[in-house]
Amino acid sequence: MVCHDNESITFFYDLSKKNLSETWKPKDVVVVSLGLLVCAFVIFANILVMLAIFMNRRFHYPIYYLLGNLAAADLFSGISYLYLMFHTGPWTIKLSIYQWFVRQGLIDTSLTASVINLMAIALERHQTIFTMQLHSKMTNHRVVLLIVGIWLIAIVLGLVPTLGWSCVCNIQQCSNMAPLYSRSYLVFWAMLNLLTFTVMVAVYTRIFIYVRRKSHRMSQHTSQVKHKETVVNLMKTVVMILGCFVVCWTPGLVLLLLDGLCESCNVLTYEKFFLVLAECNSFMNPIIYSYRDKDMRNTFKRILCFPCGGSQQKGEHSGVRSNTLEQEARKAREGDGDQKNGGQVVLKDAENMLGSTDS
């Protein structure tokens, strides 16, 4: 086995027939411009979410810690992608093999952390809704361990190519999209993300079916309009969660599978645009999981209008519900024995926990 550790980046790009231009082309300018714009949205949106969770005591619960960790993963994704934008195009030719692996490893780690966080949130919502709780009984210690576990998995997967699962010592296995990556690794990474997506679909589908049945049983105690409104709002949230993930990730994952399984397939035409699309999921996540929460939006307003000072103090409290979270949780538990009122509380909490608190 011959390893090519001392070869230049050009050697691997020529081997994979991927063009490595020395001058800026219109396509390169468009991709980098779009990438920088996406990075700006990703970084700003996720910093705002993390600040809101840190500043507002109402968000000091497991689900919001997971949302904060998702925002951290997406923020890291935005920073990693920003690093990529300044090391792509004609700049790629100047990279060493080590620098190239660092560039790709940052992207892989951040995107993996974001996807695993999405699955963790889905599982947490499943547990709380099926036990009819407002918030998970998971302790802070367990949440910290879960967050650490998520990042360890993401970091390991990001380092795997650097640690040996590459084509540096087996150039026949070199990928077209990522010329230093092994085709088998790309297939593994794509299949892992597709498995994660399958789990998310199963979890959210089960949540939706459960809440729809609960809503149907409670409809005899509520107006038919309210019953339909609950189901429709829940459906909207589930469709947004899964739809955004599918739209942003499916093209790139399919392209990775084609690159790994089909040597003759032309996967380079839309490669960079599909990477930008996958990155878009990192600024859609805050919108779906956070911006649809009224308390979260009120906190955002206070952060963004902080220079306004006293004029915003009234608005600071106007959107905050009079009940504390502990009182709401108690109502949900007490409502479990009351068919009429309890069912409504559980259904409303299910909407809130999935992000549809606007309705």
Coordinates of N, CA and C in Angstrom, one line a residue, residues 110-312:
S110 N -19.8 20.0 12.5 CA -20.9 20.9 12.8 C -22.2 20.4 12.2
L111 N -22.2 19.9 11.0 CA -23.5 19.4 10.4 C -24.0 18.2 11.1
T112 N -23.0 17.3 11.5 CA -23.4 16.1 12.3 C -24.0 16.4 13.6
A113 N -23.4 17.4 14.3 CA -23.9 17.8 15.6 C -25.3 18.4 15.5
S114 N -25.6 19.2 14.4 CA -26.9 19.8 14.2 C -27.9 18.7 13.9
V115 N -27.6 17.7 13.1 CA -28.5 16.6 12.8 C -28.9 15.8 14.0
I116 N -27.8 15.4 14.8 CA -28.0 14.6 16.0 C -28.9 15.4 17.0
N117 N -28.6 16.7 17.1 CA -29.5 17.5 18.0 C -30.9 17.5 17.6
L118 N -31.2 17.6 16.3 CA -32.6 17.5 15.8 C -33.2 16.2 16.3
M119 N -32.5 15.1 16.2 CA -33.1 13.8 16.6 C -33.3 13.8 18.1
A120 N -32.3 14.4 18.9 CA -32.5 14.4 20.4 C -33.7 15.2 20.8
I121 N -33.9 16.3 20.1 CA -35.1 17.1 20.4 C -36.4 16.4 20.1
A122 N -36.4 15.6 19.0 CA -37.6 14.8 18.6 C -37.9 13.8 19.6
L123 N -36.8 13.1 20.1 CA -37.0 12.1 21.2 C -37.5 12.7 22.5
E124 N -37.0 13.9 22.8 CA -37.4 14.6 24.1 C -38.8 15.0 24.0
R125 N -39.2 15.5 22.8 CA -40.7 15.9 22.6 C -41.6 14.7 22.7
H126 N -41.1 13.5 22.2 CA -41.9 12.3 22.3 C -42.1 11.9 23.7
Q127 N -41.0 12.0 24.5 CA -41.1 11.5 25.9 C -42.1 12.4 26.7
T128 N -42.0 13.8 26.5 CA -42.8 14.7 27.3 C -44.2 14.6 26.9
I129 N -44.5 14.5 25.6 CA -45.9 14.5 25.2 C -46.6 13.2 25.6
F130 N -45.9 12.1 25.5 CA -46.6 10.8 25.8 C -46.7 10.6 27.3
T131 N -46.0 11.4 28.1 CA -46.2 11.4 29.6 C -47.0 12.6 30.1
M132 N -47.5 13.4 29.1 CA -48.3 14.5 29.4 C -47.7 15.5 30.4
Q133 N -46.4 15.8 30.2 CA -45.7 16.8 31.0 C -45.5 18.0 30.2
L134 N -45.4 19.1 30.9 CA -45.0 20.4 30.2 C -43.5 20.4 29.8
H135 N -42.8 19.8 30.8 CA -41.3 19.8 30.6 C -40.8 18.4 31.0
S136 N -39.7 18.0 30.4 CA -39.1 16.7 30.7 C -38.6 16.7 32.1
K137 N -38.7 15.5 32.7 CA -38.1 15.3 34.1 C -36.6 15.0 34.1
M138 N -36.0 15.1 32.9 CA -34.6 14.9 32.8 C -33.8 15.9 33.6
T139 N -32.9 15.4 34.4 CA -32.1 16.3 35.3 C -31.1 17.1 34.4
N140 N -30.6 18.2 35.0 CA -29.6 19.0 34.3 C -28.4 18.2 34.1
H141 N -28.0 17.3 35.0 CA -26.8 16.5 34.9 C -27.0 15.6 33.6
R142 N -28.1 15.0 33.4 CA -28.4 14.1 32.3 C -28.4 14.9 31.0
V143 N -28.9 16.1 31.0 CA -28.9 17.0 29.8 C -27.5 17.3 29.4
V144 N -26.6 17.6 30.4 CA -25.2 17.9 30.2 C -24.5 16.7 29.6
L145 N -24.8 15.5 30.1 CA -24.2 14.3 29.6 C -24.6 14.1 28.2
L146 N -25.9 14.3 27.9 CA -26.5 14.2 26.5 C -25.8 15.1 25.6
I147 N -25.7 16.4 26.0 CA -25.0 17.4 25.1 C -23.6 17.0 24.8
V148 N -22.9 16.6 25.9 CA -21.5 16.2 25.7 C -21.4 15.0 24.8
G149 N -22.3 14.0 24.9 CA -22.3 12.9 24.1 C -22.6 13.2 22.6
I150 N -23.5 14.2 22.4 CA -23.7 14.6 21.0 C -22.5 15.2 20.4
W151 N -21.7 16.0 21.1 CA -20.5 16.6 20.5 C -19.4 15.6 20.4
L152 N -19.3 14.7 21.3 CA -18.3 13.6 21.1 C -18.5 12.8 19.8
I153 N -19.8 12.4 19.6 CA -20.1 11.7 18.4 C -19.8 12.5 17.1
A154 N -20.2 13.8 17.2 CA -20.0 14.7 16.0 C -18.5 14.9 15.8
I155 N -17.7 15.1 16.8 CA -16.2 15.3 16.7 C -15.6 14.0 16.1
V156 N -16.0 12.9 16.7 CA -15.4 11.6 16.2 C -15.6 11.4 14.7
L157 N -16.9 11.6 14.3 CA -17.3 11.5 12.9 C -16.5 12.5 12.0
G158 N -16.3 13.7 12.5 CA -15.6 14.7 11.8 C -14.1 14.3 11.6
L159 N -13.5 13.6 12.6 CA -12.1 13.3 12.6 C -11.8 12.0 11.9
V160 N -12.8 11.1 11.7 CA -12.6 9.8 11.1 C -11.8 9.8 9.8
P161 N -12.1 10.7 8.9 CA -11.3 10.7 7.6 C -9.8 11.1 7.9
T162 N -9.6 12.1 8.8 CA -8.3 12.5 9.1 C -7.5 11.3 9.8
L163 N -8.2 10.5 10.6 CA -7.5 9.4 11.3 C -7.3 8.2 10.4
G164 N -7.7 8.2 9.2 CA -7.4 7.1 8.3 C -8.4 6.7 7.3
W165 N -9.7 7.0 7.5 CA -10.7 6.6 6.6 C -10.7 7.6 5.4
S166 N -9.7 7.6 4.7 CA -9.5 8.5 3.5 C -8.9 7.7 2.4
C167 N -8.7 8.4 1.3 CA -8.1 7.7 0.1 C -6.6 8.1 -0.1
V168 N -6.0 8.7 0.9 CA -4.6 9.1 0.8 C -3.7 7.8 0.5
C169 N -4.1 6.7 1.1 CA -3.3 5.5 0.9 C -4.0 4.5 0.0
N170 N -5.2 4.9 -0.6 CA -5.9 4.1 -1.5 C -6.6 4.9 -2.6
I171 N -5.8 5.4 -3.5 CA -6.3 6.5 -4.4 C -7.4 5.9 -5.4
Q172 N -7.6 4.6 -5.5 CA -8.7 4.1 -6.3 C -10.0 4.4 -5.7
Q173 N -10.1 4.6 -4.4 CA -11.3 4.9 -3.7 C -11.6 6.4 -3.5
C174 N -10.9 7.2 -4.2 CA -11.1 8.7 -4.0 C -12.4 9.1 -4.5
S175 N -13.1 10.0 -3.8 CA -14.4 10.5 -4.2 C -14.2 11.7 -5.2
N176 N -15.2 12.0 -5.9 CA -15.2 13.1 -6.9 C -15.5 14.4 -6.2
M177 N -16.5 14.4 -5.3 CA -16.9 15.6 -4.6 C -15.9 16.0 -3.6
A178 N -15.3 15.1 -2.8 CA -14.3 15.4 -1.8 C -13.1 14.5 -2.1
P179 N -12.2 15.0 -3.0 CA -11.1 14.2 -3.6 C -10.2 13.5 -2.6
L180 N -10.2 13.9 -1.3 CA -9.3 13.1 -0.4 C -10.1 12.2 0.5
Y181 N -11.4 12.2 0.3 CA -12.3 11.3 1.1 C -12.5 10.0 0.4
S182 N -12.6 8.9 1.1 CA -13.0 7.6 0.5 C -14.4 7.5 0.2
R183 N -14.8 6.9 -0.9 CA -16.2 6.7 -1.3 C -17.0 6.0 -0.2
S184 N -16.4 5.0 0.4 CA -17.1 4.3 1.4 C -17.4 5.1 2.6
Y185 N -16.6 6.1 3.0 CA -16.9 7.0 4.1 C -18.1 7.9 3.7
L186 N -18.1 8.4 2.5 CA -19.3 9.2 2.1 C -20.6 8.4 2.1
V187 N -20.5 7.2 1.7 CA -21.7 6.3 1.8 C -22.2 6.1 3.2
F188 N -21.2 5.9 4.1 CA -21.4 5.7 5.5 C -22.1 6.9 6.1
W189 N -21.5 8.1 5.9 CA -22.0 9.4 6.4 C -23.4 9.7 5.9
A190 N -23.6 9.4 4.6 CA -25.0 9.7 4.1 C -26.0 8.7 4.7
M191 N -25.7 7.5 4.8 CA -26.6 6.5 5.3 C -26.9 6.8 6.8
L192 N -25.9 7.2 7.5 CA -26.1 7.6 9.0 C -27.1 8.7 9.1
N193 N -27.0 9.7 8.2 CA -27.9 10.9 8.3 C -29.3 10.5 7.8
L194 N -29.4 9.6 6.8 CA -30.7 9.1 6.4 C -31.4 8.3 7.5
L195 N -30.6 7.5 8.2 CA -31.1 6.8 9.3 C -31.7 7.7 10.4
T196 N -30.9 8.8 10.7 CA -31.4 9.8 11.6 C -32.7 10.4 11.2
F197 N -32.8 10.7 9.9 CA -34.0 11.3 9.3 C -35.1 10.3 9.5
T198 N -34.9 9.0 9.2 CA -36.0 8.0 9.4 C -36.5 8.0 10.8
V199 N -35.6 8.0 11.8 CA -36.0 8.1 13.2 C -36.9 9.3 13.5
M200 N -36.5 10.4 13.0 CA -37.2 11.7 13.2 C -38.6 11.5 12.6
V201 N -38.7 11.0 11.4 CA -40.0 10.8 10.7 C -40.9 9.9 11.6
A202 N -40.4 8.8 12.1 CA -41.1 7.8 12.9 C -41.6 8.5 14.2
V203 N -40.7 9.3 14.8 CA -41.1 9.9 16.1 C -42.1 10.9 15.9
Y204 N -42.0 11.8 15.0 CA -42.9 12.9 14.8 C -44.3 12.4 14.2
T205 N -44.2 11.3 13.4 CA -45.5 10.7 13.0 C -46.2 10.1 14.1
R206 N -45.5 9.4 15.0 CA -46.2 8.9 16.2 C -46.8 10.0 17.1
I207 N -46.0 11.1 17.3 CA -46.5 12.2 18.1 C -47.8 12.7 17.5
F208 N -47.8 12.9 16.1 CA -49.0 13.5 15.5 C -50.2 12.6 15.6
I209 N -50.0 11.3 15.4 CA -51.1 10.3 15.5 C -51.7 10.3 16.9
Y210 N -50.8 10.4 17.9 CA -51.2 10.3 19.3 C -52.1 11.6 19.6
V211 N -51.5 12.7 19.2 CA -52.2 14.0 19.6 C -53.5 14.1 18.8
R212 N -53.6 13.6 17.5 CA -54.8 13.7 16.7 C -55.9 12.8 17.4
R213 N -55.5 11.6 17.9 CA -56.5 10.8 18.6 C -56.9 11.4 19.9
K214 N -56.0 12.0 20.6 CA -56.4 12.7 21.8 C -57.3 13.8 21.6
S215 N -57.0 14.6 20.5 CA -57.9 15.7 20.1 C -59.2 15.2 19.7
H216 N -59.3 14.1 19.0 CA -60.6 13.6 18.6 C -61.5 13.1 19.8
R217 N -60.8 12.5 20.8 CA -61.6 12.1 22.0 C -62.1 13.3 22.8
M218 N -61.3 14.4 22.8 CA -61.6 15.6 23.5 C -62.6 16.5 22.7
S219 N -62.8 16.2 21.5 CA -63.6 17.1 20.6 C -65.1 17.2 21.1
Q220 N -65.5 16.1 21.8 CA -66.9 16.2 22.3 C -67.1 17.2 23.4
H221 N -66.0 17.6 24.0 CA -66.0 18.6 25.1 C -65.6 20.0 24.6
T222 N -65.2 20.1 23.4 CA -64.8 21.4 22.8 C -65.5 21.6 21.5
S223 N -65.4 22.8 21.0 CA -66.1 23.1 19.7 C -65.3 22.3 18.6
Q224 N -66.1 22.0 17.5 CA -65.5 21.3 16.4 C -64.4 22.2 15.7
V225 N -64.6 23.5 15.8 CA -63.6 24.4 15.2 C -62.3 24.3 15.9
K226 N -62.4 24.3 17.3 CA -61.2 24.2 18.1 C -60.5 22.9 17.8
H227 N -61.2 21.8 17.7 CA -60.7 20.5 17.4 C -59.9 20.5 16.1
K228 N -60.5 21.0 15.1 CA -59.8 21.1 13.8 C -58.6 22.0 13.8
E229 N -58.7 23.1 14.6 CA -57.6 24.1 14.7 C -56.4 23.4 15.3
T230 N -56.6 22.6 16.4 CA -55.5 22.0 17.1 C -54.8 21.0 16.1
V231 N -55.5 20.2 15.4 CA -54.9 19.2 14.5 C -54.2 19.9 13.4
V232 N -54.8 20.9 12.8 CA -54.2 21.6 11.7 C -52.9 22.3 12.1
N233 N -52.9 22.9 13.3 CA -51.7 23.6 13.7 C -50.6 22.6 14.0
L234 N -50.9 21.5 14.6 CA -49.9 20.5 14.8 C -49.4 19.9 13.5
M235 N -50.3 19.7 12.6 CA -49.8 19.2 11.3 C -48.9 20.2 10.6
K236 N -49.2 21.5 10.7 CA -48.3 22.5 10.1 C -46.9 22.5 10.7
T237 N -46.8 22.3 12.0 CA -45.5 22.3 12.7 C -44.7 21.1 12.2
V238 N -45.4 19.9 12.2 CA -44.7 18.6 11.8 C -44.2 18.7 10.4
V239 N -45.1 19.3 9.5 CA -44.7 19.4 8.1 C -43.5 20.3 8.0
M240 N -43.5 21.4 8.7 CA -42.4 22.4 8.7 C -41.1 21.7 9.1
I241 N -41.2 21.0 10.2 CA -40.0 20.3 10.7 C -39.4 19.3 9.7
L242 N -40.2 18.4 9.3 CA -39.8 17.4 8.4 C -39.5 17.9 7.0
G243 N -40.4 18.8 6.5 CA -40.3 19.4 5.2 C -39.0 20.2 5.0
C244 N -38.6 21.0 6.0 CA -37.4 21.8 6.0 C -36.2 20.8 5.9
F245 N -36.2 19.8 6.7 CA -35.1 18.8 6.8 C -34.9 18.1 5.4
V246 N -36.1 17.7 4.9 CA -36.0 17.0 3.6 C -35.5 17.9 2.5
V247 N -36.1 19.1 2.4 CA -35.7 20.0 1.3 C -34.2 20.4 1.4
C248 N -33.7 20.6 2.6 CA -32.3 21.1 2.8 C -31.3 20.0 2.7
W249 N -31.7 18.8 3.1 CA -30.7 17.7 3.2 C -30.7 16.7 2.1
T250 N -31.9 16.3 1.6 CA -32.0 15.2 0.7 C -31.2 15.4 -0.6
P251 N -31.2 16.5 -1.2 CA -30.3 16.7 -2.4 C -28.9 16.3 -2.2
G252 N -28.3 16.9 -1.1 CA -26.9 16.6 -0.8 C -26.6 15.2 -0.4
L253 N -27.5 14.6 0.4 CA -27.3 13.2 0.7 C -27.4 12.2 -0.5
V254 N -28.4 12.5 -1.4 CA -28.5 11.7 -2.6 C -27.2 11.9 -3.4
L255 N -26.7 13.1 -3.5 CA -25.5 13.3 -4.3 C -24.3 12.6 -3.7
L256 N -24.2 12.5 -2.3 CA -23.2 11.8 -1.7 C -23.2 10.3 -2.0
L257 N -24.5 9.8 -1.9 CA -24.7 8.4 -2.2 C -24.3 8.0 -3.7
L258 N -24.7 8.9 -4.6 CA -24.3 8.7 -6.0 C -22.8 8.8 -6.2
D259 N -22.1 9.7 -5.5 CA -20.7 9.8 -5.6 C -20.0 8.6 -5.0
G260 N -20.6 8.0 -3.9 CA -20.0 6.9 -3.3 C -20.2 5.5 -4.0
L261 N -21.4 5.5 -4.7 CA -21.8 4.2 -5.3 C -21.6 4.2 -6.9
C262 N -21.6 5.4 -7.5 CA -21.6 5.4 -8.9 C -20.3 6.2 -9.4
E263 N -19.3 5.5 -9.9 CA -18.1 6.2 -10.3 C -18.3 7.0 -11.6
S264 N -19.2 6.6 -12.4 CA -19.4 7.3 -13.7 C -20.4 8.5 -13.6
C265 N -21.1 8.7 -12.5 CA -22.1 9.7 -12.3 C -21.5 11.1 -12.2
N266 N -22.1 12.1 -12.9 CA -21.6 13.4 -12.8 C -22.2 14.1 -11.6
V267 N -21.5 14.2 -10.5 CA -22.0 14.8 -9.3 C -21.5 16.2 -9.0
L268 N -20.7 16.7 -9.8 CA -20.0 18.0 -9.5 C -20.7 19.2 -10.0
T269 N -21.7 19.0 -10.8 CA -22.4 20.2 -11.4 C -23.1 21.0 -10.3
Y270 N -23.8 20.3 -9.4 CA -24.6 21.0 -8.4 C -24.1 20.9 -7.0
E271 N -22.9 20.3 -6.9 CA -22.3 20.0 -5.6 C -22.3 21.2 -4.6
K272 N -21.8 22.3 -5.0 CA -21.6 23.5 -4.1 C -22.9 24.1 -3.8
F273 N -23.9 24.1 -4.7 CA -25.2 24.7 -4.4 C -26.0 23.8 -3.4
F274 N -25.8 22.5 -3.5 CA -26.5 21.6 -2.6 C -25.8 21.7 -1.2
L275 N -24.6 22.0 -1.1 CA -23.9 22.3 0.2 C -24.5 23.5 0.8
V276 N -24.7 24.6 0.0 CA -25.3 25.8 0.5 C -26.7 25.5 1.0
L277 N -27.4 24.7 0.3 CA -28.8 24.3 0.7 C -28.8 23.6 2.0
A278 N -27.9 22.7 2.2 CA -27.8 22.0 3.5 C -27.5 22.9 4.6
E279 N -26.6 23.9 4.4 CA -26.3 24.9 5.4 C -27.5 25.8 5.7
C280 N -28.4 26.0 4.8 CA -29.6 26.8 5.1 C -30.5 26.2 6.2
N281 N -30.4 24.9 6.4 CA -31.1 24.2 7.5 C -30.7 24.8 8.8
S282 N -29.4 25.3 8.9 CA -28.9 25.8 10.2 C -29.5 27.2 10.6
F283 N -30.1 27.9 9.6 CA -30.8 29.1 10.0 C -32.3 28.9 10.0
M284 N -32.8 27.8 9.4 CA -34.2 27.5 9.5 C -34.5 26.9 10.8
N285 N -33.6 26.2 11.4 CA -33.9 25.6 12.7 C -34.3 26.6 13.8
P286 N -33.6 27.8 13.9 CA -34.1 28.7 14.9 C -35.5 29.3 14.6
I287 N -35.8 29.4 13.4 CA -37.2 29.9 13.0 C -38.2 28.9 13.4
I288 N -38.0 27.6 13.1 CA -39.0 26.6 13.4 C -39.1 26.3 14.9
Y289 N -37.9 26.1 15.6 CA -37.9 25.7 17.0 C -38.0 26.8 18.0
S290 N -37.7 28.1 17.6 CA -37.6 29.1 18.5 C -38.5 30.3 18.2
Y291 N -38.5 30.8 17.0 CA -39.2 32.0 16.6 C -40.7 31.8 16.7
R292 N -41.2 30.6 16.7 CA -42.6 30.4 16.8 C -43.1 30.3 18.2
D293 N -42.2 30.5 19.2 CA -42.5 30.5 20.6 C -42.7 32.0 21.0
K294 N -43.8 32.3 21.6 CA -44.1 33.7 21.9 C -43.1 34.3 22.9
D295 N -42.9 33.5 24.0 CA -41.9 34.0 25.0 C -40.5 34.2 24.4
M296 N -40.1 33.3 23.5 CA -38.8 33.5 22.8 C -38.8 34.8 22.0
R297 N -39.9 35.0 21.3 CA -39.9 36.2 20.5 C -39.9 37.5 21.3
N298 N -40.6 37.4 22.5 CA -40.6 38.6 23.4 C -39.2 38.9 23.9
T299 N -38.5 37.8 24.2 CA -37.1 37.9 24.6 C -36.2 38.5 23.5
F300 N -36.4 38.0 22.3 CA -35.7 38.6 21.1 C -35.9 40.1 21.0
K301 N -37.1 40.5 21.2 CA -37.5 41.9 21.1 C -36.7 42.7 22.2
R302 N -36.6 42.2 23.4 CA -35.9 42.9 24.5 C -34.4 43.0 24.2
I303 N -33.9 41.9 23.6 CA -32.5 41.9 23.2 C -32.2 42.9 22.1
L304 N -33.0 42.9 21.1 CA -32.8 43.8 19.9 C -33.1 45.2 20.2
C305 N -34.0 45.4 21.1 CA -34.4 46.8 21.5 C -33.8 47.3 22.8
F306 N -32.7 46.6 23.2 CA -32.1 47.0 24.4 C -31.7 48.5 24.5
P307 N -31.1 49.0 23.3 CA -30.7 50.4 23.4 C -31.9 51.4 23.6
C308 N -33.2 50.9 23.4 CA -34.3 51.7 23.5 C -34.6 52.0 25.0
G309 N -34.1 51.2 25.9 CA -34.2 51.5 27.3 C -35.5 51.4 27.9
G310 N -35.9 52.4 28.6 CA -37.2 52.3 29.4 C -38.4 52.2 28.6
S311 N -38.4 52.6 27.3 CA -39.6 52.6 26.5 C -40.1 51.1 26.3
Q312 N -39.2 50.2 26.5 CA -39.5 48.8 26.2 C -39.9 48.0 27.4

